[in-house]
Tab-separated table of C-alpha atoms in Angstrom:
chain	number	residue	atom	x	y	z
P	1	MET	CA	73.133	115.953	103.106
P	2	LEU	CA	75.766	117.576	104.597
P	3	PRO	CA	75.372	122.139	105.259
P	4	THR	CA	79.423	122.854	104.160
P	5	PRO	CA	81.485	123.695	107.580
P	6	ASP	CA	81.050	126.732	109.639
P	7	TYR	CA	84.232	128.551	108.675
P	8	LYS	CA	85.663	132.311	109.999
P	9	LEU	CA	88.105	134.003	106.668
P	10	GLU	CA	91.392	136.243	107.973
P	11	LYS	CA	90.583	139.404	106.142
P	12	GLU	CA	94.721	139.637	105.705
P	13	GLY	CA	96.486	137.464	103.195
P	14	ASP	CA	93.478	136.552	100.620
P	15	VAL	CA	92.567	133.473	101.827
P	16	TYR	CA	89.971	131.394	99.251
P	17	SER	CA	86.499	131.599	100.112
P	18	PRO	CA	84.617	128.995	99.592
P	19	ALA	CA	82.230	129.373	96.323
P	20	GLU	CA	81.185	127.287	93.514
P	21	ASP	CA	83.604	125.185	93.042
P	22	THR	CA	83.830	124.353	96.238
P	23	PHE	CA	80.257	123.613	96.932
P	24	LEU	CA	81.058	121.320	93.206
P	25	LEU	CA	83.971	119.239	95.235
P	26	LEU	CA	81.895	118.958	98.174
P	27	ASP	CA	79.004	117.603	96.181
P	28	ALA	CA	81.387	115.378	94.641
P	29	ILE	CA	82.610	113.750	97.731
P	30	GLU	CA	79.550	113.576	99.652
P	31	GLN	CA	78.056	111.599	96.170
P	32	GLU	CA	81.314	108.973	96.847
P	33	MET	CA	80.871	108.505	100.044
P	34	LYS	CA	79.883	104.593	99.727
P	35	PHE	CA	83.313	104.431	97.628
P	36	LEU	CA	84.713	106.113	100.812
P	37	ARG	CA	83.850	103.900	103.072
P	38	SER	CA	83.234	100.134	102.008
P	39	THR	CA	86.659	101.202	99.092
P	40	VAL	CA	88.781	104.004	100.177
P	41	ASN	CA	88.522	102.654	103.968
P	42	PRO	CA	91.273	106.345	104.489
P	43	LYS	CA	93.783	106.333	106.651
P	44	ILE	CA	95.569	109.648	104.973
P	45	VAL	CA	93.830	112.151	103.247
P	46	VAL	CA	95.199	114.733	101.910
P	47	GLU	CA	93.702	118.180	100.766
P	48	VAL	CA	96.383	120.306	98.519
P	49	GLY	CA	96.021	124.292	98.685
P	50	SER	CA	92.981	123.934	101.395
P	51	GLY	CA	92.031	127.647	101.667
P	52	SER	CA	89.640	128.675	104.008
P	53	GLY	CA	89.379	124.142	105.742
P	54	VAL	CA	86.681	123.911	104.608
P	55	VAL	CA	86.227	121.151	103.040
P	56	THR	CA	88.939	119.153	104.787
P	57	THR	CA	85.948	119.605	107.457
P	58	PHE	CA	83.908	118.229	105.067
P	59	ILE	CA	85.797	115.120	104.677
P	60	GLN	CA	86.265	114.996	109.113
P	61	GLN	CA	82.771	115.466	109.322
P	62	LEU	CA	81.325	112.968	106.071
P	63	LEU	CA	83.456	110.163	107.242
P	64	ALA	CA	83.602	110.368	111.012
P	65	ASP	CA	83.028	107.229	111.533
P	66	ILE	CA	86.391	106.183	110.694
P	67	PRO	CA	88.911	106.851	112.706
P	68	PHE	CA	91.581	109.062	110.407
P	69	ILE	CA	95.045	111.649	109.536
P	70	SER	CA	93.932	114.360	107.776
P	71	LEU	CA	96.692	116.931	106.629
P	72	ALA	CA	95.828	120.570	104.781
P	73	THR	CA	98.808	121.917	102.780
P	74	ASP	CA	99.357	126.052	101.523
P	75	LEU	CA	101.616	127.912	100.428
P	76	ASN	CA	99.785	131.084	101.916
P	77	PHE	CA	100.069	131.251	105.915
P	78	TYR	CA	97.085	132.974	106.584
P	79	ALA	CA	94.671	129.852	104.373
P	80	THR	CA	96.607	127.582	106.089
P	81	ARG	CA	95.648	129.555	109.285
P	82	CYS	CA	92.633	129.655	108.586
P	83	THR	CA	91.669	125.915	107.548
P	84	LYS	CA	93.172	124.952	111.218
P	85	ARG	CA	90.119	127.539	112.259
P	86	THR	CA	87.658	125.996	110.220
P	87	ALA	CA	89.658	122.526	111.397
P	88	GLU	CA	88.731	124.047	115.727
P	89	ILE	CA	84.821	125.603	114.894
P	90	ASN	CA	83.989	122.514	113.897
P	91	LYS	CA	86.204	119.998	116.440
P	92	VAL	CA	87.760	118.504	113.206
P	93	SER	CA	91.462	118.908	114.780
P	94	GLU	CA	92.114	116.473	116.668
P	95	THR	CA	92.173	114.364	113.226
P	96	VAL	CA	93.349	117.558	111.026
P	97	ASP	CA	97.431	118.958	110.763
P	98	VAL	CA	98.692	122.052	107.974
P	99	VAL	CA	101.268	122.425	106.811
P	100	GLN	CA	102.736	125.559	105.272
P	101	CYS	CA	104.617	124.963	101.496
P	102	ASP	CA	104.003	124.155	98.048
P	103	LEU	CA	101.006	121.783	97.469
P	104	VAL	CA	102.330	118.365	98.594
P	105	SER	CA	107.262	119.190	98.685
P	106	ALA	CA	106.451	118.681	102.558
P	107	ILE	CA	105.031	115.272	102.397
P	108	THR	CA	106.072	113.177	99.579
P	109	LYS	CA	108.641	111.371	100.405
P	110	ARG	CA	107.160	110.035	103.798
P	111	LEU	CA	103.932	109.784	102.202
P	112	GLN	CA	104.393	108.215	99.325
P	113	GLY	CA	101.930	105.534	98.551
P	114	ASN	CA	100.332	105.451	101.665
P	115	VAL	CA	97.864	108.505	101.138
P	116	ASP	CA	94.040	106.784	100.793
P	117	LEU	CA	91.963	110.264	99.340
P	118	LEU	CA	93.406	113.792	97.680
P	119	VAL	CA	91.998	116.396	97.250
P	120	PHE	CA	93.086	119.605	95.530
P	121	ASN	CA	90.908	122.782	94.005
P	122	PRO	CA	93.175	124.307	92.035
P	123	PRO	CA	93.762	127.678	90.517
P	124	TYR	CA	92.270	126.817	87.542
P	125	VAL	CA	91.812	129.353	84.930
P	126	PRO	CA	93.524	130.479	81.944
P	127	THR	CA	95.171	133.360	82.604
P	128	GLU	CA	98.548	134.525	80.150
P	129	GLU	CA	100.759	134.698	83.096
P	130	LEU	CA	101.502	132.731	86.140
P	131	ALA	CA	100.000	134.686	89.707
P	132	GLN	CA	102.063	137.579	91.224
P	133	ASN	CA	100.441	138.055	93.870
P	134	GLN	CA	98.688	135.804	96.589
P	135	SER	CA	95.160	136.968	95.262
P	136	GLU	CA	96.188	135.674	92.471
P	137	LEU	CA	97.309	132.419	92.723
P	138	CYS	CA	93.673	131.565	94.161
P	139	PHE	CA	92.509	131.452	90.831
P	140	ALA	CA	95.930	131.849	88.464
P	141	GLY	CA	96.332	129.106	86.016
P	142	GLY	CA	99.012	129.418	83.218
P	143	GLU	CA	98.142	128.759	79.919
P	144	THR	CA	96.528	126.431	79.742
P	145	GLY	CA	94.457	127.099	83.754
P	146	ARG	CA	96.200	123.921	84.764
P	147	CYS	CA	100.223	124.840	84.859
P	148	VAL	CA	100.262	124.066	88.594
P	149	LEU	CA	97.563	120.962	88.924
P	150	ASP	CA	100.511	120.171	85.945
P	151	ARG	CA	103.587	120.777	88.247
P	152	LEU	CA	100.583	118.357	91.257
P	153	MET	CA	100.071	115.544	88.629
P	154	PRO	CA	103.688	113.797	88.153
P	155	HIS	CA	103.668	113.325	92.699
P	156	ILE	CA	99.847	111.740	92.529
P	157	PRO	CA	101.037	107.517	91.387
P	158	ASN	CA	103.641	108.014	93.543
P	159	LEU	CA	102.088	109.132	96.191
P	160	LEU	CA	98.263	107.276	95.717
P	161	SER	CA	97.984	104.599	97.905
P	162	SER	CA	96.911	101.268	95.269
P	163	GLN	CA	92.945	101.706	96.765
P	164	GLY	CA	93.496	105.817	97.119
P	165	VAL	CA	92.395	108.575	94.709
P	166	PHE	CA	92.129	111.431	93.846
P	167	TYR	CA	89.787	113.943	93.551
P	168	VAL	CA	90.309	117.232	91.154
P	169	ILE	CA	88.146	120.112	90.105
P	170	ALA	CA	88.790	120.852	86.459
P	171	LEU	CA	87.341	123.799	84.342
P	172	LYS	CA	85.702	123.383	80.496
P	173	GLN	CA	88.514	125.564	78.850
P	174	ASN	CA	90.916	123.077	80.657
P	175	ASN	CA	90.373	120.783	77.577
P	176	VAL	CA	88.889	117.894	80.320
P	177	PRO	CA	89.983	114.973	77.090
P	178	GLU	CA	92.933	115.216	77.290
P	179	MET	CA	93.933	115.702	81.018
P	180	LEU	CA	92.164	112.642	81.364
P	181	LYS	CA	93.978	110.966	78.230
P	182	LYS	CA	97.745	112.796	79.561
P	183	TYR	CA	97.826	110.252	81.439
P	184	ALA	CA	96.616	106.888	81.086
P	185	ASN	CA	99.946	105.540	82.092
P	186	PHE	CA	99.912	105.406	85.718
P	187	LEU	CA	96.419	106.533	86.571
P	188	THR	CA	92.577	105.452	85.232
P	189	GLY	CA	90.381	109.556	85.687
P	190	SER	CA	86.506	109.771	85.163
P	191	ILE	CA	84.683	112.912	85.217
P	192	VAL	CA	82.408	112.063	88.698
P	193	LEU	CA	80.115	115.337	88.788
P	194	GLU	CA	80.326	118.410	86.411
P	195	ARG	CA	77.177	121.466	86.186
P	196	TRP	CA	77.429	125.008	85.064
P	197	CYS	CA	78.585	127.522	87.844
P	198	GLY	CA	77.428	130.592	87.716
P	199	ILE	CA	80.001	131.342	84.115
P	200	GLU	CA	81.931	128.249	84.920
P	201	TYR	CA	81.096	124.838	83.709
P	202	LEU	CA	83.374	122.934	85.373
P	203	TYR	CA	83.873	119.286	86.550
P	204	VAL	CA	85.088	117.064	89.289
P	205	LEU	CA	87.280	114.293	87.591
P	206	LYS	CA	88.717	111.012	89.657
P	207	PHE	CA	91.549	109.884	88.779
P	208	GLN	CA	93.095	105.897	89.887
P	209	ARG	CA	96.569	104.152	89.593
P	210	ILE	CA	96.963	101.576	87.345
P	211	LEU	CA	97.532	98.813	88.802
C	1	MET	CA	98.783	114.328	115.898
C	2	GLY	CA	101.503	117.586	115.812
C	3	ASN	CA	103.820	117.061	113.629
C	4	SER	CA	105.088	113.819	114.087
C	5	ASN	CA	104.383	112.364	110.198
C	6	LEU	CA	107.617	114.520	109.502
C	7	LYS	CA	110.608	112.901	109.607
C	8	GLU	CA	112.647	115.741	111.277
C	9	PHE	CA	113.202	116.516	114.951
C	10	VAL	CA	112.053	119.376	117.137
C	11	ASP	CA	113.206	121.366	119.000
C	12	PHE	CA	110.597	123.731	121.039
C	13	ASN	CA	109.642	127.222	122.452
C	14	HIS	CA	105.832	126.409	123.377
C	15	LYS	CA	103.786	123.101	123.590
C	16	LYS	CA	100.198	122.471	124.431
C	17	LYS	CA	99.214	119.415	125.452
C	18	LYS	CA	95.284	118.376	125.426
C	19	SER	CA	93.084	115.243	126.387
C	20	VAL	CA	92.185	113.101	124.577
C	21	GLU	CA	90.301	109.795	125.150
C	22	PHE	CA	91.684	106.374	124.031
C	23	ASN	CA	90.560	105.458	120.817
C	24	ASP	CA	92.386	102.533	120.455
C	25	VAL	CA	90.667	101.619	116.791
C	26	PHE	CA	92.913	105.378	115.615
C	27	VAL	CA	95.794	104.258	117.244
C	28	LYS	CA	96.449	100.320	115.643
C	29	ARG	CA	95.161	102.333	112.501
C	30	MET	CA	98.339	105.215	112.072
C	31	VAL	CA	100.740	102.231	113.524
C	32	PRO	CA	101.667	101.241	109.742
C	33	LYS	CA	101.751	104.163	108.798
C	34	ILE	CA	104.106	106.407	111.571
C	35	ASP	CA	107.565	105.881	110.838
C	36	TYR	CA	108.581	104.849	114.540
C	37	PRO	CA	111.801	104.935	116.148
C	38	VAL	CA	112.367	108.593	113.988
C	39	LEU	CA	109.005	109.040	116.294
C	40	VAL	CA	110.697	108.702	119.087
C	41	GLN	CA	112.855	109.746	118.961
C	42	ALA	CA	111.630	113.379	118.061
C	43	ALA	CA	108.760	112.941	121.243
C	44	LYS	CA	111.622	112.758	123.161
C	45	SER	CA	113.885	115.849	121.667
C	46	VAL	CA	110.525	117.537	123.443
C	47	GLY	CA	110.981	116.138	126.176
C	48	GLU	CA	107.588	113.913	125.644
C	49	GLY	CA	107.339	109.832	125.068
C	50	ASN	CA	109.595	108.893	127.609
C	51	ASP	CA	107.674	105.795	128.502
C	52	LEU	CA	108.047	104.439	125.117
C	53	PRO	CA	110.618	102.294	124.024
C	54	THR	CA	112.474	103.203	121.087
C	55	GLU	CA	111.865	100.437	118.859
C	56	LEU	CA	107.337	98.718	117.967
C	57	PRO	CA	107.258	96.046	120.308
C	58	PRO	CA	105.950	92.730	119.184
C	59	ASP	CA	102.833	92.702	120.688
C	60	TRP	CA	102.143	96.284	120.271
C	61	GLU	CA	98.354	95.049	119.249
C	62	ASN	CA	97.258	93.688	122.106
C	63	ASN	CA	99.791	95.445	124.484
C	64	GLU	CA	97.662	98.364	125.782
C	65	GLU	CA	99.693	100.892	127.870
C	66	PHE	CA	102.053	100.821	125.051
C	67	LEU	CA	98.969	102.301	123.242
C	68	LYS	CA	97.644	104.384	124.432
C	69	ASN	CA	101.192	106.154	125.121
C	70	LEU	CA	101.486	106.297	121.833
C	71	HIS	CA	97.633	107.768	121.125
C	72	GLU	CA	98.132	110.790	123.288
C	73	LEU	CA	101.225	111.115	122.209
C	74	LEU	CA	100.047	111.340	119.069
C	75	MET	CA	96.629	112.256	119.859
C	76	SER	CA	97.426	115.240	122.752
C	77	VAL	CA	100.860	116.310	122.138
C	78	GLU	CA	100.550	120.013	120.041
C	79	ILE	CA	103.588	122.575	118.774
C	80	ILE	CA	103.256	125.606	119.203
C	81	ASP	CA	105.939	127.346	118.524
C	82	GLY	CA	108.864	126.164	117.506
C	83	GLU	CA	111.714	124.455	115.335
C	84	LEU	CA	111.898	121.612	112.970
C	85	GLU	CA	114.936	120.575	112.396
C	86	CYS	CA	116.558	118.393	110.260
C	87	PRO	CA	118.673	115.675	110.810
C	88	GLU	CA	120.288	115.314	107.478
C	89	SER	CA	120.806	119.187	106.055
C	90	GLY	CA	120.459	120.396	109.449
C	91	ARG	CA	118.177	122.653	108.388
C	92	LYS	CA	115.382	124.049	110.247
C	93	PHE	CA	111.724	125.307	109.115
C	94	MET	CA	110.235	127.210	111.537
C	95	ILE	CA	106.209	126.140	113.110
C	96	ARG	CA	103.919	129.340	114.243
C	97	GLU	CA	100.633	128.807	115.809
C	98	GLY	CA	100.683	125.269	116.071
C	99	ILE	CA	101.602	125.759	111.255
C	100	PRO	CA	105.430	124.240	110.879
C	101	ASN	CA	106.684	126.581	108.094
C	102	MET	CA	108.076	124.232	104.948
C	103	LEU	CA	108.469	126.430	102.172
C	104	ALA	CA	112.184	125.487	100.670
C	105	ASN	CA	112.281	129.055	100.300
C	106	GLU	CA	110.683	132.225	99.950
C	107	ASP	CA	110.945	132.447	96.379
C	108	GLU	CA	108.179	129.952	96.524
C	109	VAL	CA	105.337	132.138	97.554
C	110	GLU	CA	105.928	133.687	93.180
C	111	GLU	CA	106.921	130.988	91.264
C	112	SER	CA	103.980	129.117	91.646
């Protein structure tokens, strides 16, 4: 098992600190390693909302023998800076690029059909209102808890390459069966990993294009 | 890879070059993913890639000198401070600390 990469958070900017949900995503990715190596064999990896940057760095370390580029996006400048620094600390920065943007807005056109591996730990907590500030952005998912993910999902079929795969974290209250069904015309969805993380029951979902 | 993924022209105040070991598997995997003419045009606007042809040479896969030059451009040049300019709209996006800010507008922070 690979350890969580070293990281150093910013003192300011409310960057999300790696927690149980992050570790669940790392475990799922590690569990998928064989599939990622043999079937996906990524050239381009994208992480949305990369925060501390541990997931992007972890993927670089896990698949170190495969030459590929990682792109990490975050809305928060301090998070993008933190992602960049985590890559530097772990000596994978040559193949990690960071862009400050909303979800995938900077890459949707250019990387159409080119993303082999996409990962997202979204703000998934159901909240009465959408995030009002930077720290709420890390968790506030609106009424269903899926409001941010629902804005990303329509881009997924266009972004993924033919062998591409998307992993995302979901909370039980997000209604996982509905999530798996909702995009069934374009994507096949399945559960990779699920467990209690403190008071939350979390899932890692996997989506692939229907070809 | 600097900002070579972005379809923009680059202006710069500060760029960094580091030495990176040539990896021909890496560069061969990346060529099909690159919009080569745009990359070279953007590179030339920051004084790089002058030894690269404007179009992808037909023998690129076996042209080691070309692959080495391209690899160096992709891996060792980084714009630290500057701006990206969209050739179509003329809109400018700031790069600071090596991170391009591609937010469409400041409101996006509140919206999502």
